[in-house]
């Protein structure tokens, strides 16, 4: 019998585990809000954690897999958060990520509690059929123990997982509970033809784009970060992690906003080209080879970590936690640091970066796009109907009437392109993007408001935590728990 997994050592940064780092950030916000200690403990505690170990027979050999699902908060239900498929997953990491989900949902006004899951596995090692078998077993364990349900605990994809894995999870759940009319809502991030929603796969990267667009609308914030005028199109950026979040963020920032991608840092090294890197070409190269090595139109650098330190305007960290630590923070030259990943800058590294004048767009704000669109997918599943189905043609007809009225009163004819634009009723993707854009702008507005009202709050992360913790504290106080 082969043990596919053994207990994973909990990594620390400056002696603090990931979940301790999250707690330190929350403590800062709680001090600003003067939260009473019992309530502080209630909010911070991880409410429950399930660990499962289960055997799966693969090519005649039994392997034992280990996974977790942590529920940080159930003050709103369902508890929501992705499932990470990676060899280094451990319970502390899952609990830290579950806590981050609680605060992220509160900040973005997504009415969910926080949860997260992890399965210790190297997905690339397995054939598709075997992987499906492993994911189905994992799902059955989670569901049977009450850690997966459309009303209470809804997973989504995270590192190492995507729509395919989510469709397997949904399928396994539906076979277990065929009488559950809302079974499709047991997981989000599914492919569209399996009950998913248009725009979920791109959502986190799209959210990064909308948040950056909002940042660049505020010239005082841009100036404070020491960035030049002229908006996003004048900025160069480096990205670490070219997976779901990194690829989509890079695609939209270079495609729509004309920013220049000058380096990609991946697991097997980095690519550098200050003239600009072709996002789609690198993406295709990575799909073919599994890494960046061998890509022809950029300089390959074996020591990827070094490239994080190169001169650039924006550094987007979209790989994993603990990437900027006290070990490299002093050498980071980017003016704006974007936490596409969860927890990439440690608590102590942030202090150094702040002293250097860098501005950080924190994870709980900037990567909220995934859970925001998951929320849209979940409500779509509960309504059993795609967004826009009832209104789209009605909107089109109304627009035609407006255009006809406008043209007949003015005696002018609108150009074809304008008529085409006006005649379009909103499709599901239009509504999803509109809802996401609105959420990112609104959260940014709230962050700015807190920073302008309270001089003790001098960074966006603390402001974001203050907003999130305040909303959760209010919820408990209304119930009389404080
Ligand atoms: P992914 O597995 O699709 O991509 C991660 C990429 O990072 C991979 O290409 C991997 O090779 C690379 N990578 C891993 N370790 C690296 C390292 N040390 N240096 C350089 N590159 C490295 O995962 P993802 O879904 O894009 O998630 C990335 C991060 O974003 C995670 O922290 C995740 O929790 C967070 N996040 C994801 C979502 C989502 O919707 N997928 C939402 C919110 C936050």
mmCIF file of C-alpha atoms and ligand atoms in Angstrom, residues 84-85 88 97 101 104 116 156-161 200-201 203-205 239-247 265-269 286 290 304-305 308 317-321 323 339-344 363 367-371 374, ligand 1:
data_model
loop_
_atom_site.group_PDB
_atom_site.id
_atom_site.type_symbol
_atom_site.label_atom_id
_atom_site.label_comp_id
_atom_site.label_asym_id
_atom_site.label_seq_id
_atom_site.Cartn_x
_atom_site.Cartn_y
_atom_site.Cartn_z
ATOM 1 C CA UNK A 84 -6.678 23.426 -3.493
ATOM 2 C CA UNK A 85 -5.039 20.413 -5.141
ATOM 3 C CA UNK A 88 2.150 21.042 -0.053
ATOM 4 C CA UNK A 97 -7.383 30.441 3.531
ATOM 5 C CA UNK A 101 -12.631 33.829 2.666
ATOM 6 C CA UNK A 104 -13.191 38.602 1.616
ATOM 7 C CA UNK A 116 -11.556 26.277 2.224
ATOM 8 C CA UNK A 156 -15.002 26.120 -5.809
ATOM 9 C CA UNK A 157 -11.723 25.722 -7.708
ATOM 10 C CA UNK A 158 -8.432 26.906 -6.292
ATOM 11 C CA UNK A 159 -4.825 26.173 -7.193
ATOM 12 C CA UNK A 160 -4.477 22.914 -9.163
ATOM 13 C CA UNK A 161 -8.204 22.613 -9.856
ATOM 14 C CA UNK A 200 -16.431 32.306 -13.832
ATOM 15 C CA UNK A 201 -13.153 30.949 -15.188
ATOM 16 C CA UNK A 203 -13.455 36.016 -12.889
ATOM 17 C CA UNK A 204 -10.487 36.450 -10.565
ATOM 18 C CA UNK A 205 -8.235 37.826 -13.307
ATOM 19 C CA UNK A 239 3.520 38.591 -12.991
ATOM 20 C CA UNK A 240 4.298 35.613 -10.785
ATOM 21 C CA UNK A 241 2.176 32.532 -11.442
ATOM 22 C CA UNK A 242 0.741 32.126 -14.919
ATOM 23 C CA UNK A 243 -2.183 29.868 -14.015
ATOM 24 C CA UNK A 244 -5.852 30.774 -13.909
ATOM 25 C CA UNK A 245 -5.503 34.098 -12.079
ATOM 26 C CA UNK A 246 -2.184 35.201 -13.591
ATOM 27 C CA UNK A 247 -2.980 34.307 -17.183
ATOM 28 C CA UNK A 265 7.835 34.191 -13.091
ATOM 29 C CA UNK A 266 6.813 30.539 -13.036
ATOM 30 C CA UNK A 267 7.737 27.434 -11.082
ATOM 31 C CA UNK A 268 10.445 26.408 -13.576
ATOM 32 C CA UNK A 269 12.021 29.851 -14.038
ATOM 33 C CA UNK A 286 2.830 26.344 -21.182
ATOM 34 C CA UNK A 290 4.004 22.507 -18.663
ATOM 35 C CA UNK A 304 12.715 33.032 -11.086
ATOM 36 C CA UNK A 305 12.629 34.510 -7.580
ATOM 37 C CA UNK A 308 10.463 39.461 -8.717
ATOM 38 C CA UNK A 317 1.715 38.007 -7.331
ATOM 39 C CA UNK A 318 -0.604 35.278 -8.595
ATOM 40 C CA UNK A 319 1.091 32.059 -7.486
ATOM 41 C CA UNK A 320 0.848 31.309 -3.777
ATOM 42 C CA UNK A 321 1.448 32.531 -0.226
ATOM 43 C CA UNK A 323 6.474 34.925 -1.729
ATOM 44 C CA UNK A 339 -1.963 40.233 -4.384
ATOM 45 C CA UNK A 340 -3.725 38.093 -6.995
ATOM 46 C CA UNK A 341 -2.769 35.079 -4.860
ATOM 47 C CA UNK A 342 -3.805 34.655 -1.239
ATOM 48 C CA UNK A 343 -1.205 35.754 1.299
ATOM 49 C CA UNK A 344 1.799 36.309 -1.002
ATOM 50 C CA UNK A 363 -5.670 39.800 -1.495
ATOM 51 C CA UNK A 367 -8.759 38.576 -5.798
ATOM 52 C CA UNK A 368 -12.396 38.658 -4.652
ATOM 53 C CA UNK A 369 -13.612 38.305 -8.266
ATOM 54 C CA UNK A 370 -13.696 34.519 -8.026
ATOM 55 C CA UNK A 371 -16.050 34.370 -5.085
ATOM 56 C CA UNK A 374 -19.261 32.104 -7.672
HETATM 57 P P1 LIG B 1 -3.292 27.753 -10.745
HETATM 58 O O1 LIG B 1 -2.912 26.421 -10.249
HETATM 59 O O2 LIG B 1 -4.216 27.854 -11.913
HETATM 60 O O3 LIG B 1 -1.999 28.624 -11.099
HETATM 61 C C1 LIG B 1 -0.942 28.819 -10.220
HETATM 62 C C2 LIG B 1 0.287 29.057 -11.081
HETATM 63 O O4 LIG B 1 1.353 29.458 -10.240
HETATM 64 C C3 LIG B 1 0.737 27.801 -11.817
HETATM 65 O O5 LIG B 1 1.011 28.124 -13.167
HETATM 66 C C4 LIG B 1 1.987 27.377 -11.061
HETATM 67 O O6 LIG B 1 2.926 26.707 -11.880
HETATM 68 C C5 LIG B 1 2.512 28.713 -10.575
HETATM 69 N N1 LIG B 1 3.339 28.611 -9.372
HETATM 70 C C6 LIG B 1 3.142 27.853 -8.278
HETATM 71 N N2 LIG B 1 4.123 28.059 -7.380
HETATM 72 C C7 LIG B 1 4.942 28.974 -7.916
HETATM 73 C C8 LIG B 1 6.115 29.621 -7.474
HETATM 74 N N3 LIG B 1 6.652 29.346 -6.282
HETATM 75 N N4 LIG B 1 6.697 30.519 -8.300
HETATM 76 C C9 LIG B 1 6.165 30.817 -9.496
HETATM 77 N N5 LIG B 1 5.055 30.245 -9.968
HETATM 78 C C10 LIG B 1 4.448 29.335 -9.188
HETATM 79 O O7 LIG B 1 -3.896 28.524 -9.472
HETATM 80 P P2 LIG B 1 -4.831 29.795 -9.456
HETATM 81 O O8 LIG B 1 -6.242 29.333 -9.362
HETATM 82 O O9 LIG B 1 -4.409 30.746 -10.513
HETATM 83 O O10 LIG B 1 -4.479 30.376 -8.014
HETATM 84 C C11 LIG B 1 -3.305 31.146 -7.778
HETATM 85 C C12 LIG B 1 -3.470 31.904 -6.475
HETATM 86 O O11 LIG B 1 -4.648 32.722 -6.553
HETATM 87 C C13 LIG B 1 -3.663 31.028 -5.233
HETATM 88 O O12 LIG B 1 -3.096 31.686 -4.126
HETATM 89 C C14 LIG B 1 -5.177 31.007 -5.069
HETATM 90 O O13 LIG B 1 -5.566 30.737 -3.731
HETATM 91 C C15 LIG B 1 -5.507 32.424 -5.472
HETATM 92 N N6 LIG B 1 -6.901 32.615 -5.902
HETATM 93 C C16 LIG B 1 -7.431 31.895 -6.920
HETATM 94 C C17 LIG B 1 -8.756 32.123 -7.291
HETATM 95 C C18 LIG B 1 -9.383 31.418 -8.457
HETATM 96 O O14 LIG B 1 -10.531 31.774 -8.809
HETATM 97 N N7 LIG B 1 -8.717 30.477 -9.110
HETATM 98 C C19 LIG B 1 -9.523 33.065 -6.593
HETATM 99 C C20 LIG B 1 -8.938 33.799 -5.556
HETATM 100 C C21 LIG B 1 -7.618 33.567 -5.222
#
